[in-house]
Coordinates of C-alpha atoms and ligand atoms in Angstrom, one line a residue:
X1000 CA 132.1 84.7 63.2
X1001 CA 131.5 87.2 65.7
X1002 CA 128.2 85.9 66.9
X1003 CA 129.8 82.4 67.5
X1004 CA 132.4 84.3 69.6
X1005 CA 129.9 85.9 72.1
X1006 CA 128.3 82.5 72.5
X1007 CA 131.6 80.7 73.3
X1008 CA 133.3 83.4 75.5
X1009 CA 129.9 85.4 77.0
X1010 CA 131.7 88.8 76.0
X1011 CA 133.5 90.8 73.3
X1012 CA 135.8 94.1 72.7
X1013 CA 134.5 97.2 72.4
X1014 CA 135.0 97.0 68.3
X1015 CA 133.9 93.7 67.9
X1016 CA 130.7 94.8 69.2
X1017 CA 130.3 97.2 67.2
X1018 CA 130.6 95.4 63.7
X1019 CA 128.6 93.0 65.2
X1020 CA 125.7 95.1 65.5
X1021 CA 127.2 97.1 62.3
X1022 CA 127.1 93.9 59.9
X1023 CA 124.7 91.4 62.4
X1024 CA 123.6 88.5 59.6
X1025 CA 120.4 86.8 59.5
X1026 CA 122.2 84.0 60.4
X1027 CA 124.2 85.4 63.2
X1028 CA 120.9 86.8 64.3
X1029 CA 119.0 83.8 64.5
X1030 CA 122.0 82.1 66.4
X1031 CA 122.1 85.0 69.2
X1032 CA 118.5 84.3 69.6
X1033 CA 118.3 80.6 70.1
X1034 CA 121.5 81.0 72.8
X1035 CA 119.4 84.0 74.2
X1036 CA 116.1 81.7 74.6
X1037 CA 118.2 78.8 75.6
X1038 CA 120.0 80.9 78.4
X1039 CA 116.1 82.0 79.9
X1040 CA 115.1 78.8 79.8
X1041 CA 118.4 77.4 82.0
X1042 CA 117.7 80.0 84.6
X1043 CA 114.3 81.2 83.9
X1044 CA 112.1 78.3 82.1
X1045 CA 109.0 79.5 80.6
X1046 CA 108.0 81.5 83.4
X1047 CA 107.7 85.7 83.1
X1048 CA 108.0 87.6 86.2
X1049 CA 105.6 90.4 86.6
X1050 CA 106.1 94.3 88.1
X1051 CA 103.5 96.2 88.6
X1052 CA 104.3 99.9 87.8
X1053 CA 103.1 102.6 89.9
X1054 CA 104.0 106.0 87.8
X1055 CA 103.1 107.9 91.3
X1056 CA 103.7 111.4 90.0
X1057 CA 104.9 113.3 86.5
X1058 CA 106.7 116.5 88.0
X1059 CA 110.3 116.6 87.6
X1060 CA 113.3 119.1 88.1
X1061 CA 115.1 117.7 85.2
X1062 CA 115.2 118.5 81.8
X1063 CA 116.4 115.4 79.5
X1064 CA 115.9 116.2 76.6
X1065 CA 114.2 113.2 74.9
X1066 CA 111.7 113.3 77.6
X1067 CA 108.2 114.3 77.6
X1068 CA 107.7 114.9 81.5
X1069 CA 110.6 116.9 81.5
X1070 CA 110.5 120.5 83.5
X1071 CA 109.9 122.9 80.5
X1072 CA 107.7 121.2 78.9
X1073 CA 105.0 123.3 80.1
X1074 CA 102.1 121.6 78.4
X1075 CA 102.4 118.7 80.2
X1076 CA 99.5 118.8 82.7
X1077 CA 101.1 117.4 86.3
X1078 CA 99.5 115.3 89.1
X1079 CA 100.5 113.1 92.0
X1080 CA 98.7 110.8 93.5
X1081 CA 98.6 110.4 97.1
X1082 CA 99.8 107.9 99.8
X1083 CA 95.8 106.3 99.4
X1084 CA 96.0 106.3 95.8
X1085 CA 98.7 104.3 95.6
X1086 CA 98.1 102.2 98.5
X1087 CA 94.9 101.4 96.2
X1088 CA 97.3 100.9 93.2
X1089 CA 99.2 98.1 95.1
X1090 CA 95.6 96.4 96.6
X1091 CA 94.9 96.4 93.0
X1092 CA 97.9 94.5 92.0
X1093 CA 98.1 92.6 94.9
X1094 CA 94.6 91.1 94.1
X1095 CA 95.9 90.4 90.6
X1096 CA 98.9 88.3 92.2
X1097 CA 101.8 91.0 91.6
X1098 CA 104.5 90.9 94.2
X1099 CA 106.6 93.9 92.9
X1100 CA 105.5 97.2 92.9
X1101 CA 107.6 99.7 91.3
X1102 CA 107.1 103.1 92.0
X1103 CA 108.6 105.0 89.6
X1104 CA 108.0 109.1 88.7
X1105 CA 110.2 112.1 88.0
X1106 CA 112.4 113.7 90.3
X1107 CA 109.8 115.3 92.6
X1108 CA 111.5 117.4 95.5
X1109 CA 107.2 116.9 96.6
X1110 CA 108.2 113.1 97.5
X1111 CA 110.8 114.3 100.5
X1112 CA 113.0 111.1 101.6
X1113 CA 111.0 110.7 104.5
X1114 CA 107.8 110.8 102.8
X1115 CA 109.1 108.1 100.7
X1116 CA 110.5 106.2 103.6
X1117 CA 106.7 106.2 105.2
X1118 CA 105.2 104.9 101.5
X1119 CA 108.0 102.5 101.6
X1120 CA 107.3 101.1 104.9
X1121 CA 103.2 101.6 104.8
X1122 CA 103.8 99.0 101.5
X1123 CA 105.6 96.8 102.8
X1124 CA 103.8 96.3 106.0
X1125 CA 100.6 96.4 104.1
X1126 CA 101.3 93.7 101.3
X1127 CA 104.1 91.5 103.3
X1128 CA 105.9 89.7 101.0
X1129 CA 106.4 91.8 98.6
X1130 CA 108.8 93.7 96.6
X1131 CA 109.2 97.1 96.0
X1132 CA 111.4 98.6 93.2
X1133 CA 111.7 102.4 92.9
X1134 CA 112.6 104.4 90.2
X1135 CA 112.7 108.3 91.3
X1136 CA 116.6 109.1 89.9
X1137 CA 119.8 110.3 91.1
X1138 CA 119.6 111.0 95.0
X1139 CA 122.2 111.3 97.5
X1140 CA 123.9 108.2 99.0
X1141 CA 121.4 109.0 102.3
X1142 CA 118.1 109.3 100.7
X1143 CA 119.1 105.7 98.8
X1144 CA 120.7 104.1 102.5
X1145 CA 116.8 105.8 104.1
X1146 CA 114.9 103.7 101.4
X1147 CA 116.7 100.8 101.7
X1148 CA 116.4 101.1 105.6
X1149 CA 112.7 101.2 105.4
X1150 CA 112.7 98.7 102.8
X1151 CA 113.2 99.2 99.1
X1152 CA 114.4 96.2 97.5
X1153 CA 115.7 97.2 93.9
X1154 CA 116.5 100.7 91.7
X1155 CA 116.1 101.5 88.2
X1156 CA 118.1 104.4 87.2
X1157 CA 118.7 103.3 83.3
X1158 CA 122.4 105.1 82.7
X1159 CA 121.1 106.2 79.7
X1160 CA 124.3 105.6 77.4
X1161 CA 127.8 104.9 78.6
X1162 CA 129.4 107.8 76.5
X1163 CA 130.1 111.2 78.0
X1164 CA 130.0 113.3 74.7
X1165 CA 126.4 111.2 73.8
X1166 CA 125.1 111.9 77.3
X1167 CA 125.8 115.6 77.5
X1168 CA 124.1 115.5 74.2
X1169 CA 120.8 114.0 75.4
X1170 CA 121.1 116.3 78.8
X1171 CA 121.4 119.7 80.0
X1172 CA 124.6 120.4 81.4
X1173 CA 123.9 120.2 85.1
X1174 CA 123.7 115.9 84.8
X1175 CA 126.8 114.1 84.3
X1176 CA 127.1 110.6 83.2
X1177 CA 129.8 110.3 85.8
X1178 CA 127.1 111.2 88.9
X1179 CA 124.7 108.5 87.2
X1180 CA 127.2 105.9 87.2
X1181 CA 128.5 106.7 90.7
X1182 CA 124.2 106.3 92.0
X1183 CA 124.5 103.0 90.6
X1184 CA 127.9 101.9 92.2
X1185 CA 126.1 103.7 95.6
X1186 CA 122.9 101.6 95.0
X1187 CA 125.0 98.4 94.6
X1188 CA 127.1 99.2 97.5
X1189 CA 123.9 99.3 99.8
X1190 CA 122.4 95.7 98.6
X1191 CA 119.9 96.8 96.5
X1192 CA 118.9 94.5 93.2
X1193 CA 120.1 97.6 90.9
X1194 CA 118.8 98.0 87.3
X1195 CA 120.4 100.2 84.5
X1196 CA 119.8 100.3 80.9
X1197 CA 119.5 102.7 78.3
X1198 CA 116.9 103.4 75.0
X1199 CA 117.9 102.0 71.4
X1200 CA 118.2 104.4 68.8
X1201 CA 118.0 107.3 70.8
X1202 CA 119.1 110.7 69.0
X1203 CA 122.9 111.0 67.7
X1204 CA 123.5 107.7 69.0
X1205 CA 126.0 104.8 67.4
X1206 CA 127.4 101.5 67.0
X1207 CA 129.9 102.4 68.9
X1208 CA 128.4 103.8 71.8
X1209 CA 126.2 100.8 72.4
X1210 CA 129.7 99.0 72.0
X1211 CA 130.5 101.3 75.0
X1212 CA 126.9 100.3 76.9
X1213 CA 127.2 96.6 76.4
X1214 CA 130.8 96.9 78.0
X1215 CA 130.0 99.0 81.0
X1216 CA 126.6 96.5 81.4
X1217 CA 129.4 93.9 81.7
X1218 CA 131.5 95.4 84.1
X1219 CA 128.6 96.6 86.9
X1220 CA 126.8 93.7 86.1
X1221 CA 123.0 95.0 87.3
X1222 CA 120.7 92.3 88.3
X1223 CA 118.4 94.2 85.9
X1224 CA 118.8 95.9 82.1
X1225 CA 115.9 98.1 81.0
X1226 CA 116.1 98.5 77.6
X1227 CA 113.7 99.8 75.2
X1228 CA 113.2 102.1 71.7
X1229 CA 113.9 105.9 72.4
X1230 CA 110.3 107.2 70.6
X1231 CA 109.6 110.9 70.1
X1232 CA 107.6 113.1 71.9
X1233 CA 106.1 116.1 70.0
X1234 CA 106.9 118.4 72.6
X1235 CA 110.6 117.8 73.0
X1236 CA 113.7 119.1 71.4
X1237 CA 113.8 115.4 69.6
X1238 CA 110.2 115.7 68.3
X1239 CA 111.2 114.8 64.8
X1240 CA 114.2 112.0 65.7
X1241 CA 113.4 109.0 64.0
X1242 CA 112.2 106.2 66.7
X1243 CA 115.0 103.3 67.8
X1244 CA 114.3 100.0 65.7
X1245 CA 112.6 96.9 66.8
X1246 CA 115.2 94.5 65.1
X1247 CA 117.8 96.4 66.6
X1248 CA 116.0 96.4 70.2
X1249 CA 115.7 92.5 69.6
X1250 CA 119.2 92.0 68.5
X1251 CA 120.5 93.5 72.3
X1252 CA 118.2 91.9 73.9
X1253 CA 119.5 88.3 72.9
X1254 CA 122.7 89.9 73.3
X1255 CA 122.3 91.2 76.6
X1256 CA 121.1 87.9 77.7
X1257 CA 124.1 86.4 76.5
X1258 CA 126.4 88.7 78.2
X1259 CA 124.3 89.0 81.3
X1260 CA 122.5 85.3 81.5
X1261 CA 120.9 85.9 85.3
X1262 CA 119.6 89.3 84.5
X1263 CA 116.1 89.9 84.8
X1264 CA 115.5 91.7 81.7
X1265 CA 112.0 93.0 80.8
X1266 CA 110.0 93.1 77.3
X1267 CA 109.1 97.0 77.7
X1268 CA 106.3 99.6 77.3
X1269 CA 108.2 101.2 74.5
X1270 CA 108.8 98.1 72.5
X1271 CA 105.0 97.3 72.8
X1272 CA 104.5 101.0 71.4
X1273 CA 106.5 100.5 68.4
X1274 CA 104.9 96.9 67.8
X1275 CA 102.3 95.3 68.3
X1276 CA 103.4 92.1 69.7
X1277 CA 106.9 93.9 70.9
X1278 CA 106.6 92.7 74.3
X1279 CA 105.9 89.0 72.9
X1280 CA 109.1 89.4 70.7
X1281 CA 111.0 90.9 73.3
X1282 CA 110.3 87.5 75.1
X1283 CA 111.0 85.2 72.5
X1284 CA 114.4 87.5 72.1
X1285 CA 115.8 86.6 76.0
X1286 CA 113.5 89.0 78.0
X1287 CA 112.0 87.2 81.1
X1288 CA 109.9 90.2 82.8
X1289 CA 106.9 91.8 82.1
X1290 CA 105.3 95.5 83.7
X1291 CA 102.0 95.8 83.6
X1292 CA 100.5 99.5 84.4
X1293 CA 99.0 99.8 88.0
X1294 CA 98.9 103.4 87.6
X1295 CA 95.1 104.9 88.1
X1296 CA 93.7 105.0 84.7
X1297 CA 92.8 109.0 85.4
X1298 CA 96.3 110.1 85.4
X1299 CA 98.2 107.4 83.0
X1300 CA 97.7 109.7 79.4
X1301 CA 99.5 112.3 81.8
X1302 CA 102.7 110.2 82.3
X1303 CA 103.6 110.3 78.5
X1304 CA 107.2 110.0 77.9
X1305 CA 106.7 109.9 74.4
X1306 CA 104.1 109.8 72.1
X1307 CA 101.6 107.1 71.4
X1308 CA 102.3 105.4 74.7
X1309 CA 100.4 101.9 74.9
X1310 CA 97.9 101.3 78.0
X1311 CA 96.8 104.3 79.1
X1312 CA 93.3 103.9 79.0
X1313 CA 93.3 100.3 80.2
X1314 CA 91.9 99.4 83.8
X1315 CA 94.7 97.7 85.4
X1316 CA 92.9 94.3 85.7
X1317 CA 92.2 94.8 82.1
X1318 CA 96.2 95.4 81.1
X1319 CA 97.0 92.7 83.6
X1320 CA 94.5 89.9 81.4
X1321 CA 95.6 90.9 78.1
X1322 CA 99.4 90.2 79.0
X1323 CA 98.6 86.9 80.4
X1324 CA 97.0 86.1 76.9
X1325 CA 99.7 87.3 75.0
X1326 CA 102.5 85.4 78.0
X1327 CA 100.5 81.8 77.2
X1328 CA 99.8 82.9 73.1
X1329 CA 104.1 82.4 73.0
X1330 CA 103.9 79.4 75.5
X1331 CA 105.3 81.4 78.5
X1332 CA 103.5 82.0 81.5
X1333 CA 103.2 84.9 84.1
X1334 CA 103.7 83.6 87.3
X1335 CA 102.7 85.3 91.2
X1336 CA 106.3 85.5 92.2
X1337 CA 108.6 88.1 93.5
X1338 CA 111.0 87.3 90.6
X1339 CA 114.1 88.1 93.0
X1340 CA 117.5 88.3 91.0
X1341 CA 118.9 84.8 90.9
X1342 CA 122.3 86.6 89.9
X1343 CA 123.6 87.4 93.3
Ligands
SAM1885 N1 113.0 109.8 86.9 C1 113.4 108.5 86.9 C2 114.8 108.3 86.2 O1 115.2 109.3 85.6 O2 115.3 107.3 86.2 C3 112.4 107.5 86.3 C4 111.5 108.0 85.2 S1 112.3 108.2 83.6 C5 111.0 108.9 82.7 C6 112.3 106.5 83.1 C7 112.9 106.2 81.8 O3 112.1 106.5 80.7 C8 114.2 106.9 81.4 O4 115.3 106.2 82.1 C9 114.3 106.8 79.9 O5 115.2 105.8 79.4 C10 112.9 106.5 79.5 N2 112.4 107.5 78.5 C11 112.2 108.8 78.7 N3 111.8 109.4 77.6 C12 111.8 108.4 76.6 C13 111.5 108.4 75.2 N4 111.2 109.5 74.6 N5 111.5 107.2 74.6 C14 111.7 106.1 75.2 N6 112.0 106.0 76.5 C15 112.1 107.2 77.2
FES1886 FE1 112.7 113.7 84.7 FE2 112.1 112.6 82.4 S1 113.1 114.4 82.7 S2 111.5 111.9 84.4

């Protein structure tokens, strides 16, 4: 049984995954859960790490094509919020015991590296201690050593899928899979905490290619994997895609903390969308992190990556108590800690 392989060896081929997650049994299912939960609990115990997100603006000078912030999509009304506003963000979250900020927003030529650099370092001086993740996309090695040098901790740049033919199908021409993947080798290389990941179910994707994801995850080995449904946005290219699938989001989950057991892996926004206790089955699948929304409540309808987004009209103290209830209501429990990778 495939399932009983993973467990024993912490890895499989590239076709083995694939009729795994082709022909996955209840049975097998069940099994790649308990090893999941069992493998959070070695490393992890009950506790769920929290980041606070920061979505600090919504202009971008890409194009995916599943995404609803993208450039063309002209209806999308833009903001940014200033050096105040999200120094205000982070007093926020500090006060409710976050000790990661993550700054994330699309690629905004606005947000010059050493603008960043002075956010970075007004943060960190400001709330010391803390952590700060940022998630702003493919930059030059430079702009990522700058960052680091004023004292970013971790990146999130989800590669999206490992397969060339699938990415150049989900992006205009000028982004390469091969440039993504060379960020996150760069990111690595400068001792960041580096996250990658990619969305279940998104458009013209297979078996096969999450084969291919679940084998490059191996082989960079991120202290973090973001993974979540790919859910339509009405004004995208994808607007009538069907949305990824919870069981299947689940399913690599447990997988993913099977092949990666360290990995700080985090119950999403987008599997709380498409459920409404996704982010308390994404913990009970092997997901130990949790991201409640910092962002001002003014501006958070206008960060819509897809439709139906969950907390946007949520105060942030608000978000923060109802994820506590929901931690304990599975007997976990959010805890005031950096969460730093314990896979170094
Ligand atoms: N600009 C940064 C970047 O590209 O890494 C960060 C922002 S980007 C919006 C963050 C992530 O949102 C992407 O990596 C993508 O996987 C996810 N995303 C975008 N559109 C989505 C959709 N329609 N459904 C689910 N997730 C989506
Ligand atoms: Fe840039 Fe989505 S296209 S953040």
């Amino acid at each position: 049984m495939l399932a009983e392989k993973l467990i024993a060896q912490g890895y499989l081929s590239k076709e083995e995954y694939s009729s795994l997650l082709r022909c996955c049994t209840e049975e097998e299912r069940l099994m790649l859960k308990a090893r999941a939960v069992e493998l959070r609990k070695q490393y992890y115990g009950e506790k769920v790490f929290t980041r606070g997100l920061i979505e600090f603006t919504n202009y971008c000078k890409n194009n995916c094509y599943y995404c609803g912030i993208r450039r063309e999509n002209a209806d999308c009304s833009r903001y940014r919020l200033t050096v105040e506003d999200i120094l205000e963000c982070c007093k926020e979250g500090w006060k409710l015991g976050f000790r990661t900020f993550v700054l994330q927003g699309g690629e905004d030529p606005y947000f010059t590296d050493d603008k960043m650099a002075e956010i970075i370092r007004v943060i960190k001086n400001t709330y010391q201690g803390c952590a700060i993740t940022l998630s702003i996309g493919e930059k030059e090695k430079e702009s990522y050593r700058m960052y680091k040098e004023a004292g970013a901790d971790r990146y999130l740049l989800r590669h999206e899928t490992a397969n060339e033919s699938h990415y150049q199908m989900l992006h205009p021409a000028n982004m390469s899979l091969a440039k993504r993947m060379k960020c996150l080798y760069t990111l690595k290389e400068l001792g960041y905490e580096i996250g990658a990941g990619f969305m279940v179910g998104s458009p013209g994707q297979t078996d096969e290619h999450l084969a291919e994801d679940l084998i490059f995850l191996k082989e960079l080995s991120p202290h973090m994997v973001g993974i979540g449904p790919f859910i339509p946005h009405h004004d995208t290219a994808f607007a009538n895609e069907a949305q990824g699938s919870l069981e299947k989001t689940l399913l690599l989950l447990s997988i993913l903390r099977i092949i990666l057991p360290k990995a700080n892996l985090p119950a999403t926004t987008a599997l709380g969308t498409i459920h409404p206790r996704g982010r308390e089955l994404g913990i009970e699948a092997g997901a130990n992190v949790v991201m409640p929304n910092l962002s001002p409540v003014q501006v958070r309808k206008k960060y819509e990556l897809y439709d139906n987004k969950i907390c946007t009209g949520e105060e942030a103290a608000e978000c923060a108590g109802c994820l506590q209830a929901r931690i304990a209501s599975i007997g976990y429990k959010i805890v005031n800690e950096r969460g730093d990778s314990v896979a170094k």
